[in-house]
Structure formats: C-alpha cells, structure tokens
Short mmCIF file of C-alpha atoms in Angstrom, two decimals:
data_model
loop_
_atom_site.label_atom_id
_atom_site.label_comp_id
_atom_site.label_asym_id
_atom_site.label_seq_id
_atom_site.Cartn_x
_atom_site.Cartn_y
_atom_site.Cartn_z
CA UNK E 1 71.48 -125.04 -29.14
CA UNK E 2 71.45 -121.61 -27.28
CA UNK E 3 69.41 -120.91 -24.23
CA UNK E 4 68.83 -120.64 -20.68
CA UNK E 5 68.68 -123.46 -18.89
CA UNK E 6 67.37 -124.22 -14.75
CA UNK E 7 67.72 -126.90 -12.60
CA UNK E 8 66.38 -128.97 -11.01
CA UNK E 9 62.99 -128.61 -12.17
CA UNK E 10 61.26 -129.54 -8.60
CA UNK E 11 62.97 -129.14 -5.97
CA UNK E 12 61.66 -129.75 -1.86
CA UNK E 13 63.07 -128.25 0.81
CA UNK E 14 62.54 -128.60 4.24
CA UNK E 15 61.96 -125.55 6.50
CA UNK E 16 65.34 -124.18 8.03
CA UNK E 17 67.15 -125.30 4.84
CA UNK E 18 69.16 -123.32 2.18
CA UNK E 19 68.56 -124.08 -1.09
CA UNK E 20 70.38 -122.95 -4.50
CA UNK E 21 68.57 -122.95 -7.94
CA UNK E 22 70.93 -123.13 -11.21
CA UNK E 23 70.72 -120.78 -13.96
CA UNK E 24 72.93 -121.11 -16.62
CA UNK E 25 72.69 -119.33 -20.39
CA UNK E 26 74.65 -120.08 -23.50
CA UNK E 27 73.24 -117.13 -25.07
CA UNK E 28 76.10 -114.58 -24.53
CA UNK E 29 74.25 -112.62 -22.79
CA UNK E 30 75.38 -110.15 -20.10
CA UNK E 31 72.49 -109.39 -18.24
CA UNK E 32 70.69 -111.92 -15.84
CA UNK E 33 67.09 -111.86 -13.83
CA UNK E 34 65.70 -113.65 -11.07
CA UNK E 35 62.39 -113.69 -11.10
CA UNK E 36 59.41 -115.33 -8.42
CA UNK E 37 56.11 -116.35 -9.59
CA UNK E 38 53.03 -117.32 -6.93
CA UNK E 39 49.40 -119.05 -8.75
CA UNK E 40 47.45 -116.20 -10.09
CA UNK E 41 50.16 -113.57 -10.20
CA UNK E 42 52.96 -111.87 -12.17
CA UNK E 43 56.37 -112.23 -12.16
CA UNK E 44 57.87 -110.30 -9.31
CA UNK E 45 61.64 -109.30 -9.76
CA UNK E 46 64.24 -110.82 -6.91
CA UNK E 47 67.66 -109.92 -8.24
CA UNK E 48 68.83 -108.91 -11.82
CA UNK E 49 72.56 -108.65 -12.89
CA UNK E 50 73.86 -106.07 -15.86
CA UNK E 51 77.57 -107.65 -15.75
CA UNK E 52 80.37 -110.36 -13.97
CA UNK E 53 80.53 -109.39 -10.52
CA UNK E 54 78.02 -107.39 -10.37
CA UNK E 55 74.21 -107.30 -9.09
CA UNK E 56 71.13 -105.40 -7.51
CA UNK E 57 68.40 -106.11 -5.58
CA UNK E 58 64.45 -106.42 -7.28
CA UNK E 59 61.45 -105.62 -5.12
CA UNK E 60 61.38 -108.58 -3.18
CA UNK E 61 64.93 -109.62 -2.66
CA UNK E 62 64.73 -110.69 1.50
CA UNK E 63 65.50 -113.93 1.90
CA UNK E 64 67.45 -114.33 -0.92
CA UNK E 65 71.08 -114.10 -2.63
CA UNK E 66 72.86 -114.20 -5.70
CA UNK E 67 75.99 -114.77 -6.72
CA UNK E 68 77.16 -113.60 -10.75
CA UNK E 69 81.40 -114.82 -10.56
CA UNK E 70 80.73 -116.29 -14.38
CA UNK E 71 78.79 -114.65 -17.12
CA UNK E 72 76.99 -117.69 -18.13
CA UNK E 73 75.65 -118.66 -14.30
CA UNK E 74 73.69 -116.94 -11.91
CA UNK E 75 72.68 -119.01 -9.05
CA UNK E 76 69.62 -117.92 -6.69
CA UNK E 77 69.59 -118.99 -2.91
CA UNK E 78 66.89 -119.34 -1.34
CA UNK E 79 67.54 -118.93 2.86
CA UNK E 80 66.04 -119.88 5.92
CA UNK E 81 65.46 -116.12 5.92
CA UNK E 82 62.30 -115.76 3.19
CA UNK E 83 59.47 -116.83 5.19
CA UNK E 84 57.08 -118.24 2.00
CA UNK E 85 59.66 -119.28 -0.12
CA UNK E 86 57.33 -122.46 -1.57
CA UNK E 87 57.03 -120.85 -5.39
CA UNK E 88 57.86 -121.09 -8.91
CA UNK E 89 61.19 -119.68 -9.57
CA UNK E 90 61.87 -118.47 -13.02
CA UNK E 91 65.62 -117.44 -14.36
CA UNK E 92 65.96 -115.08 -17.52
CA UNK E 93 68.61 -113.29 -19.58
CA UNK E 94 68.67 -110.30 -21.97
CA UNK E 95 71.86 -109.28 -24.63
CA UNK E 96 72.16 -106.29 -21.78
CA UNK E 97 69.76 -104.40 -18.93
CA UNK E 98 69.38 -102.23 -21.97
CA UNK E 99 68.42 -104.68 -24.34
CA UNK E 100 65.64 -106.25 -21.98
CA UNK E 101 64.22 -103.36 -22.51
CA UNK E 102 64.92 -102.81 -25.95
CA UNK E 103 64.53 -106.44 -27.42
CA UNK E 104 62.95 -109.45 -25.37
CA UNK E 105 63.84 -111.88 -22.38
CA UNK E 106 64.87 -115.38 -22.54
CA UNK E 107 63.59 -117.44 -20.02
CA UNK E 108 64.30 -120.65 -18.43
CA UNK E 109 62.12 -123.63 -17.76
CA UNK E 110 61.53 -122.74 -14.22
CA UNK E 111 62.25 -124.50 -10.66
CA UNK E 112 58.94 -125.49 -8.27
CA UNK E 113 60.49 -125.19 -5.24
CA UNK E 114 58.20 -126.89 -2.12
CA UNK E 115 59.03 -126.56 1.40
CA UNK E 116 57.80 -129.37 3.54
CA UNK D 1 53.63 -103.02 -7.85
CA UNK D 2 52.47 -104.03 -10.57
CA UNK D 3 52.25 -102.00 -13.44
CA UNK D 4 50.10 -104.29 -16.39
CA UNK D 5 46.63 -105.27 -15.78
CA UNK D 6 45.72 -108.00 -18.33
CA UNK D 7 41.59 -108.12 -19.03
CA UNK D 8 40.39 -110.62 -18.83
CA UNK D 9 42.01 -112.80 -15.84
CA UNK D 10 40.15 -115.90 -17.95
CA UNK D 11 38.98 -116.34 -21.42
CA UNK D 12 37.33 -119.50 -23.22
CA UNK D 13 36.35 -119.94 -26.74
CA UNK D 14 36.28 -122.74 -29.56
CA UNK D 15 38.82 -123.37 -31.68
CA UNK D 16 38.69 -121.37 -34.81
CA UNK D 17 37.31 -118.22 -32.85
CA UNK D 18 39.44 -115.02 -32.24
CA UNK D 19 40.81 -114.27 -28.66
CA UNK D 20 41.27 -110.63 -27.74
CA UNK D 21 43.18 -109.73 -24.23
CA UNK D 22 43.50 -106.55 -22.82
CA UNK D 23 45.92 -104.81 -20.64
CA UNK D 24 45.96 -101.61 -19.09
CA UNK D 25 49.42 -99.43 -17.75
CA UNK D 26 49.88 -96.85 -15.48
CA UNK D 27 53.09 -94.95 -16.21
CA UNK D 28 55.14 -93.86 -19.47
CA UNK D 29 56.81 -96.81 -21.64
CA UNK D 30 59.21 -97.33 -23.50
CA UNK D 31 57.55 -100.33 -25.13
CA UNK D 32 55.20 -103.53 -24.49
CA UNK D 33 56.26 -106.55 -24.86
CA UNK D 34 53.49 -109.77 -24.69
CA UNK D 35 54.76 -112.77 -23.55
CA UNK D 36 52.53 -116.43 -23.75
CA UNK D 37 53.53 -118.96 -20.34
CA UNK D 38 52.77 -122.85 -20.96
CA UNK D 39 51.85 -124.33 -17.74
CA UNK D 40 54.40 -125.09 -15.14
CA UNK D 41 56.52 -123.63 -18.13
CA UNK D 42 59.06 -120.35 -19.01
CA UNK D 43 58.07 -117.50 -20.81
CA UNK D 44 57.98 -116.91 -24.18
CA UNK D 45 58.21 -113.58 -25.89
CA UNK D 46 55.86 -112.94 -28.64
CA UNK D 47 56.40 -109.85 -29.89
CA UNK D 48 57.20 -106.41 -28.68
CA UNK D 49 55.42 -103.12 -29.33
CA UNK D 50 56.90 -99.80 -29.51
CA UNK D 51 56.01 -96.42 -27.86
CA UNK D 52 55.83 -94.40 -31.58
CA UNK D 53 53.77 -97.73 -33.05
CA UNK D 54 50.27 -98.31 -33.27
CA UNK D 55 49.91 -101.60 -33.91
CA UNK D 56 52.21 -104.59 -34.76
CA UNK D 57 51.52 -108.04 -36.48
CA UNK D 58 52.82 -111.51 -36.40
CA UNK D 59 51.65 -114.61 -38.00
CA UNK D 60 48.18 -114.69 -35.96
CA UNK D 61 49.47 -112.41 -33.81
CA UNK D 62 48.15 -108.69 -33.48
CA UNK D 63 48.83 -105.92 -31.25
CA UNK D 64 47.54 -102.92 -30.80
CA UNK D 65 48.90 -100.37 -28.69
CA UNK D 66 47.21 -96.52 -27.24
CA UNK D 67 49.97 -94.58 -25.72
CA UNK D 68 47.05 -91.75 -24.97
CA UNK D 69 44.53 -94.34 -22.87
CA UNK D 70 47.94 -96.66 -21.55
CA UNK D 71 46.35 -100.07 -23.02
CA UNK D 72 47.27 -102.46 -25.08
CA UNK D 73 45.56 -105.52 -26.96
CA UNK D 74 46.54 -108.93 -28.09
CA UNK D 75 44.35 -110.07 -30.74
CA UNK D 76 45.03 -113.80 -31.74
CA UNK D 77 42.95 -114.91 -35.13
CA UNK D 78 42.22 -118.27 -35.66
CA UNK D 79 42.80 -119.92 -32.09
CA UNK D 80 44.10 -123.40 -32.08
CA UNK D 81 44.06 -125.75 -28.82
CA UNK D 82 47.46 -125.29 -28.50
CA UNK D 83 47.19 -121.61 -27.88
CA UNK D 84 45.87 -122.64 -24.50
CA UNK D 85 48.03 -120.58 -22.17
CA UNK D 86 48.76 -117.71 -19.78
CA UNK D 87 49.49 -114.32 -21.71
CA UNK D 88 51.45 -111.78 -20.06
CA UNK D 89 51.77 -107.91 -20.79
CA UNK D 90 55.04 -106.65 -19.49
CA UNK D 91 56.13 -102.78 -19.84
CA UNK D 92 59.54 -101.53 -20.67
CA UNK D 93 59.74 -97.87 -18.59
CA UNK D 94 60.75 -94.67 -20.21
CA UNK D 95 63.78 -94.09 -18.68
CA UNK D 96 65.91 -96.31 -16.17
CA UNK D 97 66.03 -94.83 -12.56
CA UNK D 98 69.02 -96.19 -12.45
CA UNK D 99 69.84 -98.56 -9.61
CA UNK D 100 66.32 -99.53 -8.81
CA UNK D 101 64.38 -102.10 -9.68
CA UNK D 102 63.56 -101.28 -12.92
CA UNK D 103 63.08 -103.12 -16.55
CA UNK D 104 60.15 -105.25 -17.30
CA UNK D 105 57.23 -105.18 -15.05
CA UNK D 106 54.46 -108.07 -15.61
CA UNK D 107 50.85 -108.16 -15.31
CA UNK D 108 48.94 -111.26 -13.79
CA UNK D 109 48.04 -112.69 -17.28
CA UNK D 110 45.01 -113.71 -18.59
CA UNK D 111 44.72 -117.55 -19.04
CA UNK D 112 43.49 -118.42 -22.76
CA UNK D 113 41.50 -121.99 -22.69
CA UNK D 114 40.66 -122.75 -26.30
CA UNK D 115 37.98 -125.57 -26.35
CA UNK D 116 38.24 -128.09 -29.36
#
C-alpha cells in the first residue's frame, strides 16, 4: 500500500543527545515537510523539501536538520541545539510544493519524542 | 504565526446531532483545506475548498467558505462517536514568496467530543 510512514513511534531522549526521526513515503511524491506539533497548538513548519538534494528552512528550524539524498526519505534531527525539543513530530508529503497547495498532504503517523 | 483560527477550541454534542466549526483567516488564499487529527495520530485531509467556491460537500461533510469575511465552516451532519477528533483549518496562500516558509499554515483545531 502507498503512504508515508515514521518511526519509531515514541522515542526518549536524554538531554545532550541527537536524535533522528525516519520519514519515508512510497507515494512518489517529490515534495517533503517536517512539521512540530506542542498540546493545544497547530502544526508549526521545521523544514520542507520541493526535490533530491534540496531543502529550506520553516519558521522554527533551530535546532534542527534535514537531510533529502533519496526521494522517498527525509530524515529530521533533532540536536542538542533546540532547547524544548520534547514534542510530537509529524512527517508529510505532497505530489510537489505546488501540489500541497493545490491538492492535499499526506501525513505520517507521527513520532512522540520525550527528553528525560 | 498562525494564520487559521478554528472556533470553537472545544465542542461536545450527542451522537446524531450536527457539529459546526469555524475558522477565521487573515490574508488572501488560494484555498482551505480541513484536515480531522485522531489522537496521538497523523492528519487526515478531508476535503479542500477553493478560493472561486462557495461551498463544497462530502459524504457528511460540508464546507462553506466567505472569501469577503476570510472564514470558513465545517459542518458535519449526523455525528457519530467516531468523529471524535481534532479538526484543523489550514490555508493555501495566494502566491508563493518563494523561498520562505510558505504552503499550508494550520490553525489550533477545535477538538470534536461526540457523546454516545
């Protein structure tokens, strides 16, 4: 079946650490989206990528890095750098940056990510 | 910043009753897509409405959408306890700045409770 596809789905950390969060799509999709969630809120964008090789930076991208070297994966690190990184982490595609506008977003499951 | 405001942040009814959700923009879209979030779950899109449409249906579904006031409405008919969820607005901007952090940009939800 075709989708998106996070791991794990919890995921502790302990303060200091680096951490990396799996995204992987089947979908065919070029573009890719990071995106962080805290109780009560919206999603807040960390980094999106349009194509292999390629990304930018969302509003709250400190503390965090990407890497896009296959179209199907686009792993999120979370450093020792982000300061309140304890959060729900959710990964997304689109068919393009266009098309996320144009048609919908698939998302992932989501990581919890926990610092203790 | 955020650019959807859904109304209400929390909404209960019984089972059977309709469930209207409101959400409020600031700037010119491109279109409004509605997404519904399980708990500790992805997103799921629902259905997207255009800037040129008025109002959109699916299944239970209906949205409304008034360009000149910048809301939007989610009317679901018929609630069923397994519409229990967070529902997100998410705008689509008019045109792309172009290497900024634009695309979708997501309300806080409202949380739907539908009591059996």
């Amino acid at each position: 079946d075709g989708g998106i596809t996070q791991s794990p789905k919890y995921l502790f950390r302990k303060e200091g650490q680096n951490v990396t969060l799996s995204c992987e799509q089947n979908l065919n999709h070029d573009a890719m989206y990071w995106y962080r969630q805290d109780p009560g809120q919206g999603l807040r964008l960390i980094y999106y990528s349009q194509i292999v090789n390629d990304f930018q930076k969302g509003d709250i991208a400190e503390g965090y890095s990407v890497s896009r070297e296959k179209k199907e994966s686009f792993p999120l690190t979370v450093t020792s750098a982000q300061k309140n990184p304890t959060a729900f982490y959710l990964c997304a595609s689109s068919i393009d940056r266009q098309g996320l506008v144009r048609t919908e977003a698939f998302f992932g499951q989501g990581t919890r990510l926990t610092v203790v | 910043s955020q650019q959807g405001e859904e109304d209400p942040q929390a909404l209960s009814i019984q089972e059977g009753e309709n469930a209207t959700m409101n959400c409020s923009y600031k700037t010119s879209i491109n279109n409004l897509q509605w997404y519904r979030q399980n708990s500790g779950r992805g997103l799921v899109h629902l259905i997207l409405i255009r800037s040129n449409e008025r109002e959109k249906h699916s299944g239970r579904l209906r949205v409304t959408l008034d360009t000149s006031k910048k809301s939007s409405s989610l009317l679901i008919t018929a609630s069923r306890a397994a519409d229990t969820a967070s529902y997100f607005c998410a705008t689509a901007p008019w045109m792309y700045s172009g290497g900024g952090a634009d695309g979708l940009t997501f309300g806080k939800g409202t949380h739907l409770i539908i009591q059996p």
